[in-house]
Amino acid sequence: MEYKNRCHVMMVESASETIRTTPSNQNGVSSLSSQSDGGGGREGGSNGDTNGEISPVDLLHLQQQQALQAARQFLLQQASGLNSPSSTEVKQNPVQVPVSMAMMTPQMITAQQMQQILSPPQLQALLQQQQALMLQQLQEYYKKQQEQLHLQLLTQQQQQQAGKQAAKEQQMGNKQLAFQQQLIQMQQLQQQHILNLQRQGLVSLQPSNPMQSLQQAMGPGDLQQLWKEVSGVQSAEDALKQQQTGEGLDLSTNSTSSSYPKANTHSGLHGPMHSNSLHSPAHSGPAHSTPKRDRYKERARLFEWISSFSKADLGDEHLTPYSKGGPLSSNHYEEHTGSHPLYGHGECKWPGCEALCEDMGQFIKHLNNEHALDDRSTAQCRVQMQVVQQLEIQLAKESERLQAMMTHLHMRPSEPKHFNQPLNLASNGSLLKRETHPASTHTHTGVGPIRRRNSDKFCTPIGSELAQNCEFYKNADVRPPFTYASLIRHAILEAPDRQLTLNEIYNWFTRMFAYFRRNTATWKNAVRHNLSLHKCFVRVENVKGAVWTVDEVEYQKRRPPKMTGSPTLVKNMISGLGFGSLNASYQAALAESSLTLLNSQGLVNPSSAASLNMLHGMGHDDVSSTVEQVNSNGSCSPTLSPQQYGHQIHVKEEPTEVQDDSRSVSLMATVTHNMAMPSDRDDRDLDDDIPTEELE
DNA sequence: TCAGAATTAAACAGAT
DNA sequence: AATCTGTTTAATTCTG
């Protein structure tokens, strides 16, 4: 069967959206596997890669490549930097960035709120400010780095002029440079990632300097430790060589943390750079020196740690198919897979290596020769793990923050005053566990799992919600607070011609929600079930196969939204008391709720619907479709009736329902009465006064 | 407590 | 034959 990929209309493109959304991150940073098919069906294969999405692994590779590229350019710049001062002087003029929202707002309010507060030109200006600020920070950072290397090279030249041990020091310098390069790569990687996240709006602009961000993120101690690992290894290697060449080197004074003073003594190569960029071991003094035996202990511990990590992390869950025969090794890996995570495009993907290997065999040789379990590899591994750890921590933090933002914005409608409060909900660790701890629903008002009919309860408009939190749902493994029916309907209505094949619906689910990238057998079954079950979904057969459309009348008829979830809001909205204090999403929610409610009763006229629509600044398909169907004629038929789509239509039989599109006039009186005098009626009455089901 | 809606699981049939 | 699509039934969960 052949399914064509459709271009789906993007729901909302705001100024910030265009900045935040990068083509390389459609799938975002979520590490959810789309292949974890729970063992049920093989349905995961059907949706697969039709979206052209880039997997997180690819993204990481891309970032790594970018980082390497940047590092290379950086070093090249330094080589030529001595003769081209312009590259450093450019940064001398600090960009005038006033203390403004560019610095403050991302932490104080959400991007969505900013969109609501600021006009597009203001947003544009704000974003430009932020970009300028980030650019400035980057420039400053690189300037510092350049100055340091400049100094370093000068010193090196002086010493070379002195003519003592020039060759050896050159060698040492190169080696140190190699490690420095690794550090830079790591920093670049971190920067790239943070910048990417920032572009997506996933990370606030808290770090004022990339290096600072690294320091903040990892902490001075961590960085120091990191450098210790790298430089310590270096010292060991140097010591070995020097011993081999008959030159003794007392490791007890130049050990793990202080190979650097030794090197410094010899060449003066590393001092300024390290003292500025990282918390230099030189400044830490002899107190940080480690006895030789401790260093070996440390190394042994490191080996043990890494091997334990490998066992724990790779052994059981992720690579089960490959680990049947015993402990996982690199050889074991490619024996079964024919591929290797460290090998790709004919290159060794070991950080900083990029050695060309024609085939797997050559790569294995290279891997065993060049990246055996030695100090250097261990240190590199550790660095890499630090990077990964840090990124994970950062990701967790930001996910948490987003969840808190989501929860705050959409689950606490009756407390608009909270929008002015700093979003400190991220500190609530339970947020990450909400899916697995449903009971937390009752502890917080609206904070907790969002399941099933909560969307009805709170009348959250799926269009508005999705438009505002599109990126969130794309990346966070959070169950969307909508029913399958509403999601399917939205997917179909979002399509250009308002029809989708089943597979396209699947794709929409997986594209829009990280949550639906797993357990595919379950939710796909549910989708099919819903399509078949609900009368509002009409299957239309055409030449190419079958597509699904939405019978809007049936949808509205079947499940008129209840407004019991936010009675206060309903009253406020209707009586016009609450507009000032409500944010746009809730105004939109109210508008839609009202429209849907009214429309389901056939009571609203186009002008009032449009005015409501305009009033709340929403033009989303949820409402527009509602307006459209009212506009078409008095009979409330959808703009595109299912009959328009194809040749054959299967009409679902629902014998329990009696078709009755003509509504009682007395109901109108009731509703208008509610609108005019909402406060003197209980909301329960509002519900009860509209016995839609009874009419059907 | 209950009814109804939603979800989940599963069986089955027809189509590809 | 395997997989996808669609229908249907039943059990369970959740909500008002």
mmCIF file of N, CA, C and O in Angstrom, chain A residues 434-495:
data_model
loop_
_atom_site.group_PDB
_atom_site.id
_atom_site.type_symbol
_atom_site.label_atom_id
_atom_site.label_comp_id
_atom_site.label_asym_id
_atom_site.label_seq_id
_atom_site.Cartn_x
_atom_site.Cartn_y
_atom_site.Cartn_z
ATOM 1 N N ARG A 434 5.378 12.351 37.159
ATOM 2 C CA ARG A 434 3.933 12.448 37.148
ATOM 3 C C ARG A 434 3.267 11.308 36.399
ATOM 4 O O ARG A 434 2.207 10.848 36.773
ATOM 5 N N GLU A 435 3.916 10.836 35.376
ATOM 6 C CA GLU A 435 3.275 9.772 34.624
ATOM 7 C C GLU A 435 3.169 8.507 35.461
ATOM 8 O O GLU A 435 2.264 7.721 35.284
ATOM 9 N N THR A 436 4.104 8.337 36.339
ATOM 10 C CA THR A 436 4.102 7.091 37.068
ATOM 11 C C THR A 436 3.475 7.228 38.444
ATOM 12 O O THR A 436 3.353 6.271 39.168
ATOM 13 N N HIS A 437 3.095 8.424 38.784
ATOM 14 C CA HIS A 437 2.467 8.620 40.084
ATOM 15 C C HIS A 437 1.185 9.416 39.925
ATOM 16 O O HIS A 437 1.111 10.591 40.249
ATOM 17 N N PRO A 438 0.200 8.754 39.414
ATOM 18 C CA PRO A 438 -1.060 9.456 39.164
ATOM 19 C C PRO A 438 -1.661 10.047 40.424
ATOM 20 O O PRO A 438 -2.396 11.013 40.361
ATOM 21 N N ALA A 439 -1.332 9.488 41.549
ATOM 22 C CA ALA A 439 -1.967 9.955 42.770
ATOM 23 C C ALA A 439 -1.608 11.393 43.079
ATOM 24 O O ALA A 439 -2.304 12.054 43.832
ATOM 25 N N SER A 440 -0.532 11.850 42.462
ATOM 26 C CA SER A 440 -0.122 13.209 42.770
ATOM 27 C C SER A 440 -1.136 14.223 42.268
ATOM 28 O O SER A 440 -1.068 15.389 42.599
ATOM 29 N N THR A 441 -2.052 13.779 41.441
ATOM 30 C CA THR A 441 -3.093 14.674 40.960
ATOM 31 C C THR A 441 -3.820 15.339 42.123
ATOM 32 O O THR A 441 -4.165 16.506 42.077
ATOM 33 N N HIS A 442 -4.023 14.567 43.137
ATOM 34 C CA HIS A 442 -4.890 15.060 44.211
ATOM 35 C C HIS A 442 -4.140 15.931 45.201
ATOM 36 O O HIS A 442 -4.740 16.574 46.037
ATOM 37 N N THR A 443 -2.833 15.901 45.101
ATOM 38 C CA THR A 443 -2.078 16.719 46.035
ATOM 39 C C THR A 443 -1.944 18.144 45.539
ATOM 40 O O THR A 443 -1.952 19.074 46.314
ATOM 41 N N HIS A 444 -1.826 18.300 44.244
ATOM 42 C CA HIS A 444 -1.751 19.639 43.682
ATOM 43 C C HIS A 444 -3.038 19.914 42.927
ATOM 44 O O HIS A 444 -3.612 19.028 42.320
ATOM 45 N N THR A 445 -3.418 21.140 42.943
ATOM 46 C CA THR A 445 -4.568 21.495 42.130
ATOM 47 C C THR A 445 -4.116 21.619 40.698
ATOM 48 O O THR A 445 -3.579 22.634 40.295
ATOM 49 N N GLY A 446 -4.332 20.566 39.972
ATOM 50 C CA GLY A 446 -4.013 20.626 38.561
ATOM 51 C C GLY A 446 -2.584 20.286 38.253
ATOM 52 O O GLY A 446 -2.224 20.161 37.107
ATOM 53 N N VAL A 447 -1.766 20.119 39.226
ATOM 54 C CA VAL A 447 -0.396 19.736 38.948
ATOM 55 C C VAL A 447 -0.298 18.233 39.069
ATOM 56 O O VAL A 447 -0.586 17.668 40.104
ATOM 57 N N GLY A 448 0.105 17.609 38.022
ATOM 58 C CA GLY A 448 0.213 16.173 38.065
ATOM 59 C C GLY A 448 -0.120 15.578 36.722
ATOM 60 O O GLY A 448 -0.025 16.258 35.708
ATOM 61 N N PRO A 449 -0.479 14.352 36.724
ATOM 62 C CA PRO A 449 -0.731 13.693 35.458
ATOM 63 C C PRO A 449 -1.922 14.297 34.748
ATOM 64 O O PRO A 449 -2.930 14.630 35.368
ATOM 65 N N ILE A 450 -1.773 14.444 33.482
ATOM 66 C CA ILE A 450 -2.864 14.950 32.678
ATOM 67 C C ILE A 450 -3.369 13.784 31.871
ATOM 68 O O ILE A 450 -2.727 13.318 30.962
ATOM 69 N N ARG A 451 -4.486 13.308 32.198
ATOM 70 C CA ARG A 451 -4.933 12.110 31.520
ATOM 71 C C ARG A 451 -6.360 12.250 31.051
ATOM 72 O O ARG A 451 -7.204 12.859 31.653
ATOM 73 N N ARG A 452 -6.521 11.655 29.969
ATOM 74 C CA ARG A 452 -7.849 11.398 29.446
ATOM 75 C C ARG A 452 -8.737 12.620 29.426
ATOM 76 O O ARG A 452 -8.421 13.617 28.823
ATOM 77 N N ARG A 453 -9.795 12.564 30.156
ATOM 78 C CA ARG A 453 -10.804 13.592 29.962
ATOM 79 C C ARG A 453 -10.507 14.877 30.704
ATOM 80 O O ARG A 453 -11.343 15.733 30.813
ATOM 81 N N ASN A 454 -9.320 14.965 31.200
ATOM 82 C CA ASN A 454 -8.964 16.242 31.802
ATOM 83 C C ASN A 454 -9.075 17.362 30.790
ATOM 84 O O ASN A 454 -9.338 18.498 31.135
ATOM 85 N N SER A 455 -8.853 17.001 29.555
ATOM 86 C CA SER A 455 -8.953 18.039 28.545
ATOM 87 C C SER A 455 -10.386 18.549 28.473
ATOM 88 O O SER A 455 -10.615 19.731 28.273
ATOM 89 N N ASP A 456 -11.297 17.653 28.653
ATOM 90 C CA ASP A 456 -12.685 18.094 28.668
ATOM 91 C C ASP A 456 -12.967 18.913 29.913
ATOM 92 O O ASP A 456 -13.605 19.941 29.890
ATOM 93 N N LYS A 457 -12.402 18.391 30.957
ATOM 94 C CA LYS A 457 -12.681 19.031 32.227
ATOM 95 C C LYS A 457 -12.254 20.486 32.215
ATOM 96 O O LYS A 457 -12.963 21.361 32.667
ATOM 97 N N PHE A 458 -11.082 20.694 31.647
ATOM 98 C CA PHE A 458 -10.567 22.051 31.690
ATOM 99 C C PHE A 458 -10.822 22.805 30.401
ATOM 100 O O PHE A 458 -10.377 23.916 30.231
ATOM 101 N N CYS A 459 -11.494 22.127 29.499
ATOM 102 C CA CYS A 459 -11.846 22.794 28.262
ATOM 103 C C CYS A 459 -10.636 23.355 27.543
ATOM 104 O O CYS A 459 -10.707 24.394 26.902
ATOM 105 N N THR A 460 -9.542 22.700 27.697
ATOM 106 C CA THR A 460 -8.355 23.196 27.029
ATOM 107 C C THR A 460 -8.525 23.035 25.533
ATOM 108 O O THR A 460 -8.772 21.940 25.055
ATOM 109 N N PRO A 461 -8.393 24.090 24.790
ATOM 110 C CA PRO A 461 -8.511 23.962 23.352
ATOM 111 C C PRO A 461 -7.263 23.298 22.807
ATOM 112 O O PRO A 461 -6.152 23.758 23.041
ATOM 113 N N ILE A 462 -7.488 22.243 22.100
ATOM 114 C CA ILE A 462 -6.329 21.489 21.646
ATOM 115 C C ILE A 462 -5.475 22.317 20.704
ATOM 116 O O ILE A 462 -4.255 22.254 20.728
ATOM 117 N N GLY A 463 -6.125 23.117 19.880
ATOM 118 C CA GLY A 463 -5.353 23.925 18.961
ATOM 119 C C GLY A 463 -4.467 24.915 19.665
ATOM 120 O O GLY A 463 -3.269 25.002 19.396
ATOM 121 N N SER A 464 -5.049 25.628 20.581
ATOM 122 C CA SER A 464 -4.284 26.630 21.308
ATOM 123 C C SER A 464 -3.177 25.983 22.126
ATOM 124 O O SER A 464 -2.035 26.430 22.127
ATOM 125 N N GLU A 465 -3.558 24.944 22.797
ATOM 126 C CA GLU A 465 -2.582 24.237 23.627
ATOM 127 C C GLU A 465 -1.430 23.712 22.791
ATOM 128 O O GLU A 465 -0.253 23.879 23.125
ATOM 129 N N LEU A 466 -1.792 23.079 21.705
ATOM 130 C CA LEU A 466 -0.754 22.492 20.872
ATOM 131 C C LEU A 466 0.103 23.553 20.221
ATOM 132 O O LEU A 466 1.318 23.404 20.105
ATOM 133 N N ALA A 467 -0.546 24.619 19.794
ATOM 134 C CA ALA A 467 0.215 25.669 19.140
ATOM 135 C C ALA A 467 1.241 26.261 20.096
ATOM 136 O O ALA A 467 2.368 26.551 19.715
ATOM 137 N N GLN A 468 0.812 26.399 21.322
ATOM 138 C CA GLN A 468 1.704 27.039 22.276
ATOM 139 C C GLN A 468 2.786 26.103 22.785
ATOM 140 O O GLN A 468 3.859 26.538 23.169
ATOM 141 N N ASN A 469 2.476 24.859 22.818
ATOM 142 C CA ASN A 469 3.422 23.938 23.428
ATOM 143 C C ASN A 469 3.850 22.849 22.471
ATOM 144 O O ASN A 469 4.173 21.740 22.881
ATOM 145 N N CYS A 470 3.821 23.240 21.237
ATOM 146 C CA CYS A 470 4.181 22.291 20.198
ATOM 147 C C CYS A 470 5.539 21.657 20.476
ATOM 148 O O CYS A 470 5.689 20.434 20.484
ATOM 149 N N GLU A 471 6.511 22.506 20.730
ATOM 150 C CA GLU A 471 7.866 22.006 20.941
ATOM 151 C C GLU A 471 7.953 21.137 22.190
ATOM 152 O O GLU A 471 8.706 20.178 22.230
ATOM 153 N N PHE A 472 7.186 21.531 23.161
ATOM 154 C CA PHE A 472 7.219 20.763 24.405
ATOM 155 C C PHE A 472 6.766 19.334 24.164
ATOM 156 O O PHE A 472 7.439 18.380 24.542
ATOM 157 N N TYR A 473 5.618 19.218 23.519
ATOM 158 C CA TYR A 473 5.098 17.871 23.300
ATOM 159 C C TYR A 473 5.964 17.087 22.329
ATOM 160 O O TYR A 473 6.012 15.870 22.381
ATOM 161 N N LYS A 474 6.618 17.809 21.459
ATOM 162 C CA LYS A 474 7.487 17.110 20.527
ATOM 163 C C LYS A 474 8.664 16.474 21.249
ATOM 164 O O LYS A 474 9.175 15.452 20.817
ATOM 165 N N ASN A 475 9.081 17.107 22.295
ATOM 166 C CA ASN A 475 10.323 16.678 22.924
ATOM 167 C C ASN A 475 10.143 15.970 24.264
ATOM 168 O O ASN A 475 10.998 15.182 24.645
ATOM 169 N N ALA A 476 9.099 16.293 24.928
ATOM 170 C CA ALA A 476 8.950 15.735 26.270
ATOM 171 C C ALA A 476 8.050 14.506 26.224
ATOM 172 O O ALA A 476 7.032 14.484 25.541
ATOM 173 N N ASP A 477 8.447 13.549 26.973
ATOM 174 C CA ASP A 477 7.677 12.307 27.015
ATOM 175 C C ASP A 477 6.484 12.483 27.947
ATOM 176 O O ASP A 477 6.388 11.878 29.001
ATOM 177 N N VAL A 478 5.616 13.326 27.530
ATOM 178 C CA VAL A 478 4.454 13.646 28.358
ATOM 179 C C VAL A 478 3.193 13.306 27.589
ATOM 180 O O VAL A 478 3.044 13.663 26.427
ATOM 181 N N ARG A 479 2.349 12.641 28.279
ATOM 182 C CA ARG A 479 1.099 12.298 27.618
ATOM 183 C C ARG A 479 0.291 13.557 27.372
ATOM 184 O O ARG A 479 0.029 14.336 28.289
ATOM 185 N N PRO A 480 -0.099 13.765 26.147
ATOM 186 C CA PRO A 480 -0.877 14.968 25.862
ATOM 187 C C PRO A 480 -2.237 14.893 26.550
ATOM 188 O O PRO A 480 -2.842 13.820 26.631
ATOM 189 N N PRO A 481 -2.692 16.022 27.036
ATOM 190 C CA PRO A 481 -3.935 16.041 27.814
ATOM 191 C C PRO A 481 -5.176 16.043 26.935
ATOM 192 O O PRO A 481 -6.103 16.800 27.181
ATOM 193 N N PHE A 482 -5.171 15.265 25.928
ATOM 194 C CA PHE A 482 -6.321 15.230 25.030
ATOM 195 C C PHE A 482 -6.737 13.796 24.779
ATOM 196 O O PHE A 482 -5.942 12.876 24.882
ATOM 197 N N THR A 483 -7.964 13.663 24.443
ATOM 198 C CA THR A 483 -8.434 12.325 24.106
ATOM 199 C C THR A 483 -7.912 11.955 22.723
ATOM 200 O O THR A 483 -7.546 12.819 21.922
ATOM 201 N N TYR A 484 -7.941 10.679 22.481
ATOM 202 C CA TYR A 484 -7.526 10.227 21.160
ATOM 203 C C TYR A 484 -8.402 10.859 20.100
ATOM 204 O O TYR A 484 -7.931 11.279 19.050
ATOM 205 N N ALA A 485 -9.672 10.930 20.378
ATOM 206 C CA ALA A 485 -10.595 11.472 19.387
ATOM 207 C C ALA A 485 -10.237 12.916 19.042
ATOM 208 O O ALA A 485 -10.202 13.293 17.874
ATOM 209 N N SER A 486 -9.963 13.693 20.062
ATOM 210 C CA SER A 486 -9.657 15.092 19.789
ATOM 211 C C SER A 486 -8.331 15.232 19.048
ATOM 212 O O SER A 486 -8.181 16.100 18.188
ATOM 213 N N LEU A 487 -7.403 14.375 19.379
ATOM 214 C CA LEU A 487 -6.122 14.423 18.685
ATOM 215 C C LEU A 487 -6.273 14.021 17.221
ATOM 216 O O LEU A 487 -5.720 14.672 16.327
ATOM 217 N N ILE A 488 -7.024 12.979 17.019
ATOM 218 C CA ILE A 488 -7.224 12.528 15.642
ATOM 219 C C ILE A 488 -7.930 13.619 14.841
ATOM 220 O O ILE A 488 -7.547 13.941 13.716
ATOM 221 N N ARG A 489 -8.918 14.160 15.459
ATOM 222 C CA ARG A 489 -9.654 15.224 14.790
ATOM 223 C C ARG A 489 -8.723 16.380 14.441
ATOM 224 O O ARG A 489 -8.749 16.913 13.328
ATOM 225 N N HIS A 490 -7.912 16.746 15.387
ATOM 226 C CA HIS A 490 -6.997 17.862 15.148
ATOM 227 C C HIS A 490 -6.037 17.541 14.021
ATOM 228 O O HIS A 490 -5.751 18.389 13.174
ATOM 229 N N ALA A 491 -5.540 16.324 14.034
ATOM 230 C CA ALA A 491 -4.597 15.927 12.987
ATOM 231 C C ALA A 491 -5.253 16.032 11.620
ATOM 232 O O ALA A 491 -4.662 16.557 10.673
ATOM 233 N N ILE A 492 -6.461 15.559 11.554
ATOM 234 C CA ILE A 492 -7.141 15.569 10.262
ATOM 235 C C ILE A 492 -7.458 16.997 9.829
ATOM 236 O O ILE A 492 -7.248 17.385 8.681
ATOM 237 N N LEU A 493 -7.930 17.787 10.766
ATOM 238 C CA LEU A 493 -8.288 19.161 10.406
ATOM 239 C C LEU A 493 -7.050 19.987 10.066
ATOM 240 O O LEU A 493 -7.153 20.989 9.366
ATOM 241 N N GLU A 494 -5.955 19.549 10.569
ATOM 242 C CA GLU A 494 -4.731 20.295 10.301
ATOM 243 C C GLU A 494 -4.205 20.010 8.901
ATOM 244 O O GLU A 494 -3.419 20.778 8.347
ATOM 245 N N ALA A 495 -4.606 18.899 8.361
ATOM 246 C CA ALA A 495 -4.132 18.541 7.028
ATOM 247 C C ALA A 495 -4.679 19.521 6.006
ATOM 248 O O ALA A 495 -5.761 20.089 6.189
#
